[in-house]
GROMACS .gro file of C-alpha atoms in nm:
model
  453
    1MET     CA    1   5.751   1.578  -1.374
    2PHE     CA    2   5.973   1.281  -1.455
    3ARG     CA    3   6.078   1.078  -1.151
    4THR     CA    4   6.421   0.918  -1.160
    5LEU     CA    5   6.366   0.543  -1.138
    6ILE     CA    6   6.662   0.314  -1.086
    7TYR     CA    7   6.731  -0.028  -0.944
    8ALA     CA    8   6.835  -0.059  -0.580
    9ALA     CA    9   7.124  -0.272  -0.702
   10ALA     CA   10   7.241   0.012  -0.921
   11LEU     CA   11   7.229   0.248  -0.624
   12MET     CA   12   7.443   0.009  -0.424
   13ALA     CA   13   7.693  -0.018  -0.708
   14LEU     CA   14   7.717   0.359  -0.733
   15ALA     CA   15   7.773   0.392  -0.360
   16GLY     CA   16   8.031   0.120  -0.321
   17CYS     CA   17   8.218   0.077  -0.647
   18ARG     CA   18   8.484   0.294  -0.801
   19ARG     CA   19   8.422   0.173  -1.152
   20ASP     CA   20   8.216   0.425  -1.348
   21TYR     CA   21   8.145   0.472  -1.715
   22LEU     CA   22   7.798   0.626  -1.716
   23ASP     CA   23   7.831   0.929  -1.490
   24ILE     CA   24   7.485   0.851  -1.351
   25LYS     CA   25   7.400   1.039  -1.034
   26PRO     CA   26   7.087   0.898  -0.867
   27LYS     CA   27   6.820   1.149  -0.775
   28GLY     CA   28   6.587   0.916  -0.590
   29LYS     CA   29   6.523   0.562  -0.471
   30VAL     CA   30   6.199   0.478  -0.647
   31ILE     CA   31   6.235   0.120  -0.766
   32PRO     CA   32   6.049   0.055  -1.094
   33SER     CA   33   5.803  -0.230  -1.068
   34THR     CA   34   5.496  -0.142  -1.278
   35TYR     CA   35   5.427  -0.072  -1.640
   36LYS     CA   36   5.376   0.295  -1.555
   37ASP     CA   37   5.718   0.309  -1.387
   38TYR     CA   38   5.892   0.171  -1.693
   39ARG     CA   39   5.687   0.394  -1.920
   40LEU     CA   40   5.826   0.690  -1.726
   41LEU     CA   41   6.180   0.561  -1.783
   42MET     CA   42   6.124   0.545  -2.158
   43ASN     CA   43   5.978   0.898  -2.149
   44ASN     CA   44   6.306   1.034  -2.012
   45THR     CA   45   6.400   1.244  -2.312
   46ASN     CA   46   6.680   1.415  -2.116
   47ASP     CA   47   6.882   1.093  -2.132
   48LEU     CA   48   6.732   0.917  -2.434
   49ALA     CA   49   6.736   1.199  -2.691
   50GLY     CA   50   7.091   1.336  -2.670
   51SER     CA   51   7.361   1.130  -2.838
   52TYR     CA   52   7.678   1.221  -3.031
   53GLY     CA   53   7.788   1.524  -3.233
   54ALA     CA   54   8.164   1.579  -3.223
   55ASP     CA   55   8.201   1.362  -3.534
   56GLU     CA   56   8.121   1.654  -3.761
   57MET     CA   57   8.433   1.844  -3.651
   58ALA     CA   58   8.648   1.556  -3.776
   59SER     CA   59   8.475   1.540  -4.115
   60ASP     CA   60   8.538   1.709  -4.449
   61ASN     CA   61   8.224   1.920  -4.405
   62VAL     CA   62   8.398   2.165  -4.172
   63ALA     CA   63   8.698   2.393  -4.221
   64TYR     CA   64   8.775   2.733  -4.070
   65TYR     CA   65   8.909   3.017  -4.280
   66GLU     CA   66   8.913   3.302  -4.029
   67GLN     CA   67   9.077   3.345  -3.690
   68GLN     CA   68   8.748   3.421  -3.520
   69GLY     CA   69   8.617   3.077  -3.607
   70LEU     CA   70   8.935   2.907  -3.488
   71ASP     CA   71   8.927   3.100  -3.163
   72TYR     CA   72   8.576   2.969  -3.109
   73LEU     CA   73   8.702   2.610  -3.079
   74GLY     CA   74   8.760   2.468  -2.733
   75THR     CA   75   9.061   2.250  -2.655
   76ALA     CA   76   8.895   1.913  -2.711
   77THR     CA   77   8.715   2.039  -3.022
   78TYR     CA   78   9.040   2.172  -3.168
   79ARG     CA   79   9.203   1.832  -3.109
   80ILE     CA   80   8.913   1.652  -3.277
   81HIS     CA   81   8.918   1.895  -3.568
   82THR     CA   82   9.291   1.839  -3.624
   83TRP     CA   83   9.277   1.464  -3.558
   84GLN     CA   84   9.509   1.464  -3.258
   85ASP     CA   85   9.600   1.138  -3.087
   86ASP     CA   86   9.527   1.286  -2.745
   87VAL     CA   87   9.181   1.441  -2.746
   88TRP     CA   88   9.085   1.406  -2.381
   89MET     CA   89   9.272   1.521  -2.072
   90SER     CA   90   9.314   1.266  -1.792
   91THR     CA   91   9.016   1.409  -1.603
   92ASP     CA   92   8.787   1.467  -1.902
   93ASN     CA   93   8.457   1.292  -1.957
   94ASP     CA   94   8.360   1.203  -2.312
   95GLY     CA   95   8.003   1.329  -2.348
   96GLN     CA   96   7.929   1.113  -2.652
   97TRP     CA   97   8.033   0.791  -2.475
   98SER     CA   98   7.842   0.887  -2.161
   99ASN     CA   99   7.522   0.983  -2.345
  100LEU     CA  100   7.512   0.664  -2.550
  101TYR     CA  101   7.593   0.427  -2.264
  102LYS     CA  102   7.329   0.596  -2.049
  103GLN     CA  103   7.083   0.499  -2.319
  104VAL     CA  104   7.215   0.144  -2.316
  105TYR     CA  105   7.176   0.131  -1.939
  106LEU     CA  106   6.820   0.264  -1.936
  107ALA     CA  107   6.724   0.027  -2.217
  108ASN     CA  108   6.871  -0.264  -2.022
  109VAL     CA  109   6.676  -0.164  -1.712
  110VAL     CA  110   6.352  -0.175  -1.911
  111VAL     CA  111   6.426  -0.495  -2.105
  112GLU     CA  112   6.521  -0.681  -1.788
  113GLY     CA  113   6.260  -0.529  -1.561
  114MET     CA  114   5.965  -0.581  -1.790
  115LYS     CA  115   6.011  -0.959  -1.766
  116ALA     CA  116   5.838  -0.946  -1.429
  117VAL     CA  117   5.571  -0.686  -1.506
  118THR     CA  118   5.213  -0.807  -1.537
  119ASP     CA  119   5.009  -0.485  -1.543
  120GLY     CA  120   4.941  -0.289  -1.858
  121SER     CA  121   4.817  -0.462  -2.171
  122GLU     CA  122   5.034  -0.706  -2.364
  123LYS     CA  123   5.047  -0.455  -2.650
  124GLU     CA  124   5.169  -0.182  -2.416
  125ARG     CA  125   5.435  -0.407  -2.264
  126ASN     CA  126   5.555  -0.517  -2.607
  127GLN     CA  127   5.572  -0.158  -2.722
  128LEU     CA  128   5.785  -0.063  -2.423
  129VAL     CA  129   6.035  -0.346  -2.474
  130GLY     CA  130   6.049  -0.266  -2.845
  131GLU     CA  131   6.128   0.098  -2.773
  132ALA     CA  132   6.406   0.000  -2.534
  133LEU     CA  133   6.559  -0.231  -2.796
  134VAL     CA  134   6.555   0.046  -3.058
  135HIS     CA  135   6.725   0.289  -2.818
  136ARG     CA  136   6.990   0.027  -2.738
  137ALA     CA  137   7.045  -0.052  -3.105
  138PHE     CA  138   7.081   0.316  -3.194
  139ALA     CA  139   7.337   0.361  -2.916
  140TYR     CA  140   7.546   0.063  -3.024
  141LEU     CA  141   7.531   0.152  -3.392
  142SER     CA  142   7.659   0.499  -3.303
  143LEU     CA  143   7.925   0.373  -3.061
  144VAL     CA  144   8.069   0.111  -3.293
  145ASN     CA  145   8.103   0.365  -3.573
  146LEU     CA  146   8.261   0.629  -3.350
  147TYR     CA  147   8.502   0.414  -3.148
  148ALA     CA  148   8.586   0.125  -3.382
  149VAL     CA  149   8.719   0.071  -3.732
  150HIS     CA  150   8.469   0.048  -4.013
  151TYR     CA  151   8.292  -0.285  -4.055
  152ASP     CA  152   8.487  -0.517  -4.283
  153ALA     CA  153   8.342  -0.865  -4.328
  154SER     CA  154   8.690  -1.015  -4.355
  155SER     CA  155   8.808  -0.884  -4.017
  156ALA     CA  156   8.499  -0.777  -3.820
  157ALA     CA  157   8.507  -1.088  -3.602
  158SER     CA  158   8.849  -0.988  -3.468
  159ASP     CA  159   8.838  -0.607  -3.491
  160LYS     CA  160   8.789  -0.441  -3.151
  161GLY     CA  161   8.441  -0.293  -3.119
  162VAL     CA  162   8.295  -0.150  -2.799
  163PRO     CA  163   8.185  -0.301  -2.468
  164LEU     CA  164   7.860  -0.490  -2.522
  165LEU     CA  165   7.648  -0.455  -2.208
  166LEU     CA  166   7.314  -0.632  -2.202
  167ALA     CA  167   7.227  -0.623  -1.832
  168PRO     CA  168   7.134  -0.323  -1.611
  169VAL     CA  169   7.459  -0.293  -1.417
  170ILE     CA  170   7.692   0.007  -1.409
  171ASP     CA  171   8.000  -0.167  -1.273
  172ALA     CA  172   8.032  -0.421  -1.553
  173ARG     CA  173   8.373  -0.508  -1.690
  174LEU     CA  174   8.430  -0.314  -2.010
  175ASN     CA  175   8.596  -0.577  -2.225
  176ARG     CA  176   8.551  -0.483  -2.589
  177ALA     CA  177   8.334  -0.706  -2.802
  178SER     CA  178   8.423  -0.748  -3.168
  179VAL     CA  179   8.278  -0.519  -3.434
  180LYS     CA  180   8.086  -0.817  -3.568
  181ALA     CA  181   7.942  -0.904  -3.226
  182VAL     CA  182   7.818  -0.548  -3.177
  183TYR     CA  183   7.651  -0.540  -3.518
  184ASP     CA  184   7.502  -0.886  -3.466
  185GLN     CA  185   7.350  -0.774  -3.136
  186LEU     CA  186   7.207  -0.445  -3.259
  187LEU     CA  187   7.054  -0.612  -3.563
  188ALA     CA  188   6.905  -0.881  -3.340
  189ASP     CA  189   6.762  -0.604  -3.119
  190LEU     CA  190   6.608  -0.434  -3.421
  191ASN     CA  191   6.462  -0.759  -3.555
  192GLN     CA  192   6.301  -0.827  -3.218
  193ALA     CA  193   6.182  -0.467  -3.190
  194ALA     CA  194   6.017  -0.492  -3.533
  195SER     CA  195   5.803  -0.778  -3.401
  196LEU     CA  196   5.689  -0.573  -3.101
  197LEU     CA  197   5.638  -0.214  -3.216
  198GLY     CA  198   5.340  -0.039  -3.367
  199THR     CA  199   5.340   0.212  -3.649
  200THR     CA  200   5.225   0.515  -3.450
  201SER     CA  201   5.366   0.707  -3.155
  202THR     CA  202   5.276   0.994  -2.926
  203SER     CA  203   5.594   1.189  -3.007
  204ALA     CA  204   5.901   1.186  -3.230
  205TYR     CA  205   6.107   1.068  -2.931
  206GLU     CA  206   5.915   0.740  -2.913
  207PRO     CA  207   6.047   0.462  -3.140
  208THR     CA  208   5.806   0.300  -3.382
  209LEU     CA  209   5.825   0.017  -3.634
  210ALA     CA  210   5.951   0.270  -3.890
  211ALA     CA  211   6.242   0.357  -3.657
  212ALA     CA  212   6.339  -0.010  -3.623
  213TYR     CA  213   6.340  -0.056  -4.001
  214ALA     CA  214   6.524   0.273  -4.058
  215LEU     CA  215   6.806   0.177  -3.823
  216GLN     CA  216   6.826  -0.160  -3.996
  217ALA     CA  217   6.867   0.025  -4.325
  218ARG     CA  218   7.140   0.246  -4.177
  219ALA     CA  219   7.325  -0.054  -4.031
  220TYR     CA  220   7.308  -0.265  -4.347
  221LEU     CA  221   7.424   0.028  -4.560
  222LEU     CA  222   7.724   0.080  -4.333
  223ARG     CA  223   7.805  -0.289  -4.365
  224GLY     CA  224   7.780  -0.272  -4.743
  225GLU     CA  225   7.493  -0.520  -4.754
  226TYR     CA  226   7.291  -0.338  -5.016
  227PRO     CA  227   7.003  -0.580  -5.084
  228GLU     CA  228   6.924  -0.590  -4.711
  229ALA     CA  229   6.956  -0.213  -4.676
  230LEU     CA  230   6.724  -0.168  -4.975
  231LYS     CA  231   6.459  -0.393  -4.820
  232ALA     CA  232   6.476  -0.216  -4.484
  233ALA     CA  233   6.456   0.131  -4.639
  234ALA     CA  234   6.159   0.024  -4.851
  235LYS     CA  235   5.979  -0.112  -4.542
  236THR     CA  236   6.042   0.217  -4.366
  237LEU     CA  237   5.902   0.419  -4.653
  238GLU     CA  238   5.588   0.203  -4.664
  239ILE     CA  239   5.512   0.337  -4.317
  240LYS     CA  240   5.655   0.688  -4.322
  241ASN     CA  241   5.735   0.867  -4.646
  242GLN     CA  242   5.627   1.232  -4.630
  243LEU     CA  243   5.874   1.499  -4.741
  244ILE     CA  244   5.837   1.869  -4.663
  245ASP     CA  245   5.863   2.115  -4.951
  246TYR     CA  246   6.134   2.371  -4.884
  247ASN     CA  247   5.965   2.600  -5.140
  248LYS     CA  248   5.695   2.665  -4.879
  249ALA     CA  249   5.949   2.773  -4.615
  250VAL     CA  250   6.208   2.974  -4.807
  251ALA     CA  251   6.027   3.309  -4.786
  252ASP     CA  252   6.020   3.311  -4.405
  253PRO     CA  253   6.215   3.009  -4.273
  254ARG     CA  254   6.242   3.137  -3.916
  255ASN     CA  255   5.864   3.116  -3.879
  256THR     CA  256   5.774   2.838  -4.121
  257PHE     CA  257   6.056   2.581  -4.120
  258PRO     CA  258   5.939   2.296  -3.892
  259GLN     CA  259   6.116   2.191  -3.574
  260ASN     CA  260   6.245   1.835  -3.562
  261ARG     CA  261   5.980   1.718  -3.317
  262SER     CA  262   5.697   1.830  -3.547
  263ASN     CA  263   5.870   1.763  -3.880
  264PRO     CA  264   5.698   1.475  -4.063
  265GLU     CA  265   6.040   1.375  -4.199
  266THR     CA  266   6.167   1.285  -3.849
  267ILE     CA  267   6.153   0.911  -3.789
  268LEU     CA  268   6.327   0.907  -3.451
  269MET     CA  269   6.429   1.211  -3.248
  270LYS     CA  270   6.796   1.180  -3.156
  271THR     CA  271   6.986   1.505  -3.111
  272VAL     CA  272   7.352   1.602  -3.087
  273SER     CA  273   7.569   1.636  -2.779
  274ASN     CA  274   7.713   1.970  -2.898
  275SER     CA  275   7.411   2.181  -2.990
  276TYR     CA  276   7.452   2.527  -3.140
  277ALA     CA  277   7.807   2.481  -3.259
  278TRP     CA  278   7.917   2.720  -3.533
  279PHE     CA  279   8.024   2.507  -3.830
  280SER     CA  280   8.217   2.680  -4.106
  281LEU     CA  281   8.149   2.504  -4.436
  282SER     CA  282   8.456   2.359  -4.603
  283LYS     CA  283   8.529   2.464  -4.959
  284ASP     CA  284   8.476   2.101  -5.048
  285LEU     CA  285   8.119   2.101  -4.915
  286GLN     CA  286   8.050   2.439  -5.072
  287ALA     CA  287   8.148   2.291  -5.408
  288GLU     CA  288   7.885   2.019  -5.359
  289PHE     CA  289   7.622   2.293  -5.352
  290LYS     CA  290   7.696   2.380  -5.712
  291ASP     CA  291   7.331   2.477  -5.757
  292SER     CA  292   7.342   2.714  -5.460
  293LEU     CA  293   7.132   2.977  -5.636
  294ILE     CA  294   6.840   2.736  -5.665
  295ASP     CA  295   6.910   2.486  -5.383
  296LEU     CA  296   6.680   2.593  -5.101
  297ARG     CA  297   6.882   2.404  -4.839
  298TYR     CA  298   7.165   2.644  -4.914
  299LYS     CA  299   6.934   2.943  -4.878
  300ILE     CA  300   6.758   2.828  -4.561
  301LEU     CA  301   7.022   2.639  -4.362
  302PHE     CA  302   7.340   2.845  -4.419
  303THR     CA  303   7.431   3.207  -4.354
  304THR     CA  304   7.697   3.465  -4.434
  305THR     CA  305   7.516   3.759  -4.276
  306THR     CA  306   7.471   3.658  -3.914
  307ASP     CA  307   7.695   3.737  -3.618
  308PRO     CA  308   7.937   3.629  -3.490
  309PHE     CA  309   8.089   3.530  -3.826
  310LYS     CA  310   7.959   3.776  -4.083
  311GLY     CA  311   8.118   3.736  -4.423
  312HIS     CA  312   8.187   3.362  -4.389
  313LEU     CA  313   7.959   3.072  -4.475
  314TYR     CA  314   7.827   2.893  -4.166
  315TYR     CA  315   7.565   2.632  -4.091
  316TYR     CA  316   7.264   2.811  -3.944
  317GLY     CA  317   7.006   2.534  -3.924
  318GLU     CA  318   7.002   2.508  -3.544
  319PHE     CA  319   6.953   2.880  -3.500
  320LEU     CA  320   6.640   2.915  -3.716
  321SER     CA  321   6.419   2.815  -3.424
  322PHE     CA  322   6.688   2.709  -3.174
  323ASP     CA  323   6.639   2.342  -3.249
  324SER     CA  324   6.924   2.094  -3.194
  325ARG     CA  325   7.069   1.911  -3.491
  326LEU     CA  326   6.912   1.575  -3.559
  327VAL     CA  327   7.120   1.256  -3.592
  328GLY     CA  328   6.830   1.011  -3.579
  329PRO     CA  329   6.696   0.855  -3.901
  330THR     CA  330   6.476   1.062  -4.130
  331VAL     CA  331   6.257   1.010  -4.434
  332PRO     CA  332   6.507   1.180  -4.671
  333GLU     CA  333   6.781   0.948  -4.545
  334MET     CA  334   6.566   0.647  -4.631
  335TYR     CA  335   6.499   0.773  -4.983
  336LEU     CA  336   6.873   0.820  -5.026
  337VAL     CA  337   6.954   0.475  -4.885
  338ARG     CA  338   6.708   0.318  -5.125
  339ALA     CA  339   6.843   0.525  -5.414
  340GLU     CA  340   7.205   0.435  -5.337
  341CYS     CA  341   7.129   0.066  -5.305
  342ASN     CA  342   6.936   0.066  -5.630
  343ALA     CA  343   7.223   0.242  -5.807
  344ARG     CA  344   7.471  -0.011  -5.669
  345LEU     CA  345   7.241  -0.294  -5.780
  346ASN     CA  346   7.214  -0.147  -6.133
  347ASN     CA  347   6.852  -0.034  -6.093
  348VAL     CA  348   6.917   0.308  -6.245
  349ALA     CA  349   6.557   0.416  -6.306
  350ALA     CA  350   6.453   0.335  -5.949
  351ALA     CA  351   6.755   0.518  -5.808
  352MET     CA  352   6.681   0.831  -6.007
  353GLN     CA  353   6.312   0.820  -5.921
  354ASP     CA  354   6.390   0.848  -5.549
  355LEU     CA  355   6.663   1.105  -5.608
  356ASN     CA  356   6.427   1.328  -5.804
  357LEU     CA  357   6.145   1.282  -5.556
  358LEU     CA  358   6.371   1.433  -5.291
  359ARG     CA  359   6.525   1.702  -5.511
  360GLN     CA  360   6.185   1.828  -5.619
  361THR     CA  361   6.124   1.935  -5.258
  362ARG     CA  362   6.468   2.096  -5.219
  363ILE     CA  363   6.512   2.289  -5.545
  364ALA     CA  364   6.327   2.611  -5.632
  365THR     CA  365   6.019   2.510  -5.826
  366ALA     CA  366   6.079   2.750  -6.116
  367ALA     CA  367   6.430   2.612  -6.171
  368TYR     CA  368   6.374   2.242  -6.102
  369VAL     CA  369   6.472   1.999  -6.376
  370PRO     CA  370   6.470   1.622  -6.312
  371SER     CA  371   6.817   1.466  -6.296
  372THR     CA  372   6.905   1.185  -6.535
  373ALA     CA  373   7.178   0.922  -6.539
  374ALA     CA  374   7.291   0.705  -6.828
  375THR     CA  375   7.472   0.447  -6.616
  376ALA     CA  376   7.463   0.299  -6.268
  377GLU     CA  377   7.799   0.457  -6.196
  378GLU     CA  378   7.667   0.801  -6.286
  379ALA     CA  379   7.355   0.744  -6.078
  380LEU     CA  380   7.562   0.635  -5.778
  381ARG     CA  381   7.780   0.944  -5.791
  382MET     CA  382   7.476   1.168  -5.814
  383VAL     CA  383   7.309   0.995  -5.519
  384LEU     CA  384   7.622   1.020  -5.303
  385SER     CA  385   7.650   1.391  -5.380
  386GLU     CA  386   7.286   1.442  -5.292
  387ARG     CA  387   7.334   1.242  -4.973
  388ARG     CA  388   7.615   1.473  -4.867
  389ARG     CA  389   7.405   1.784  -4.931
  390GLU     CA  390   7.095   1.653  -4.762
  391LEU     CA  391   7.259   1.493  -4.459
  392CYS     CA  392   7.537   1.741  -4.385
  393PHE     CA  393   7.555   1.818  -4.011
  394LYS     CA  394   7.318   1.530  -3.936
  395GLY     CA  395   7.567   1.282  -3.797
  396GLN     CA  396   7.634   1.068  -4.103
  397ARG     CA  397   7.927   1.222  -4.290
  398LEU     CA  398   8.216   1.079  -4.087
  399PHE     CA  399   8.060   0.734  -4.106
  400ASP     CA  400   8.012   0.777  -4.481
  401MET     CA  401   8.376   0.881  -4.521
  402LYS     CA  402   8.488   0.566  -4.339
  403ARG     CA  403   8.280   0.336  -4.558
  404LEU     CA  404   8.351   0.517  -4.886
  405ASN     CA  405   8.725   0.514  -4.818
  406LYS     CA  406   8.711   0.138  -4.869
  407ASP     CA  407   8.631   0.206  -5.237
  408PRO     CA  408   8.918   0.360  -5.439
  409ARG     CA  409   8.662   0.552  -5.646
  410PHE     CA  410   8.557   0.757  -5.344
  411ALA     CA  411   8.861   0.752  -5.114
  412LYS     CA  412   8.992   1.099  -5.036
  413THR     CA  413   9.256   1.281  -4.835
  414VAL     CA  414   9.126   1.559  -4.610
  415THR     CA  415   9.317   1.857  -4.470
  416HIS     CA  416   9.233   2.101  -4.191
  417THR     CA  417   9.436   2.410  -4.112
  418TYR     CA  418   9.476   2.559  -3.768
  419ASN     CA  419   9.683   2.874  -3.701
  420GLY     CA  420   9.888   2.823  -4.014
  421GLN     CA  421   9.958   2.454  -3.956
  422THR     CA  422   9.808   2.196  -4.191
  423PHE     CA  423   9.683   1.860  -4.065
  424THR     CA  424   9.615   1.570  -4.301
  425LEU     CA  425   9.383   1.271  -4.276
  426LYS     CA  426   9.445   1.000  -4.533
  427PRO     CA  427   9.195   0.733  -4.640
  428ASN     CA  428   9.149   0.458  -4.380
  429ASP     CA  429   9.368   0.646  -4.131
  430TYR     CA  430   9.351   0.516  -3.773
  431ARG     CA  431   9.249   0.866  -3.664
  432TYR     CA  432   8.906   0.816  -3.817
  433VAL     CA  433   8.839   0.624  -3.495
  434PHE     CA  434   8.775   0.834  -3.184
  435PRO     CA  435   9.015   0.766  -2.895
  436ILE     CA  436   8.873   0.634  -2.571
  437ALA     CA  437   8.899   0.881  -2.283
  438PRO     CA  438   9.192   0.805  -2.045
  439LYS     CA  439   8.961   0.846  -1.746
  440LEU     CA  440   8.753   0.552  -1.865
  441MET     CA  441   9.058   0.330  -1.902
  442GLN     CA  442   9.191   0.434  -1.561
  443LEU     CA  443   8.866   0.330  -1.398
  444ASN     CA  444   8.831   0.020  -1.617
  445PRO     CA  445   9.180  -0.124  -1.688
  446GLU     CA  446   9.040  -0.403  -1.906
  447LEU     CA  447   8.913  -0.141  -2.155
  448GLU     CA  448   9.168  -0.154  -2.437
  449PRO     CA  449   9.260   0.174  -2.608
  450ASN     CA  450   9.220   0.235  -2.977
  451GLU     CA  451   9.539   0.212  -3.178
  452ARG     CA  452   9.737   0.536  -3.186
  453LYS     CA  453  10.048   0.531  -3.409
   0.00000   0.00000   0.00000
């Protein structure tokens, strides 16, 4: 059984300080000092696996068309879904913030503590520090895209990001670093991790070299640095590139579709903070599945025949084997990153090769026909459509909307309706950025709120 290991200094801070942003409640006073102790910390999947998930409710993937679905929404979820300025009550905790900063804290404990550790082999110690750096980088990449404006090279140095905490303290001042500073740090973490990590792991929860490269690819894509994203995705796929064939699971998906932890497509196991939510597919997303009769994702992952929402199209992926949605990087994501970057760099043949490699495992074999594109623009549009189909409900759509809104070709206005009232989200709207919970700002007055107009 996992023992809770925390610094004595952290215990003292918890006991004597009113500042709190992690919601950590110590369960013991075992002070980590050996390699084994820190290995146990990095095996703490309860705190290191869960991350974010409310983003999907704010995206154009979800819309409710029946009262039963609307009634299912809780207060905070309704406010996120309708892009309200006030999401959190004064006493509410924000689970996404708490989950991700817990990961930052645990990573900081390991990175700092391992400086004094001498037992375990050098390879084992390097692996442990590399894992911690990947967890920290994932947390900051998620945080900066949830709670800050999208990265813009012209303003990132002055745009408010998120607090950048690099030491294992829980009473730190929460001054917000710039968006650029957060990205610079997480990319530095991933570069260092890549020099420390091996290519194999004992579980999908344990970061590997492929995970470091995959998060680099995700970060560079979000920043619009396509040559760098292409290189990172290619490095990932040199290590981990297996796709599962949905044709082999469609007959009996409940018993044959793999769980995330055993799925060869999973690069790093990071799951959502709101598991088993019932997502009603927007008409807009349904239109993306124009090949629904032959697209096996549509057949396996969605349902219209299951309670409690019979007759309406809902995402069913989590309920196949009661497996939380994955927001960590995957092999399909890397093929799509490489395809998008190649399309943007006018490498049409390479883009379509990766697109078709993925589609061949998602389309019914008897109906599969390779896709073709005459121009880079056509290839890009096809890749972005495929990306939306493949990665829906996997934690990327809201971030994609933010980055694509910067391009007039892909900017869009989104509407959600709740009890007869229509709510509108325009391109680059400030409400794409999650508000910071009032409780956090009350406890940490230096923590500046996000703009609310």
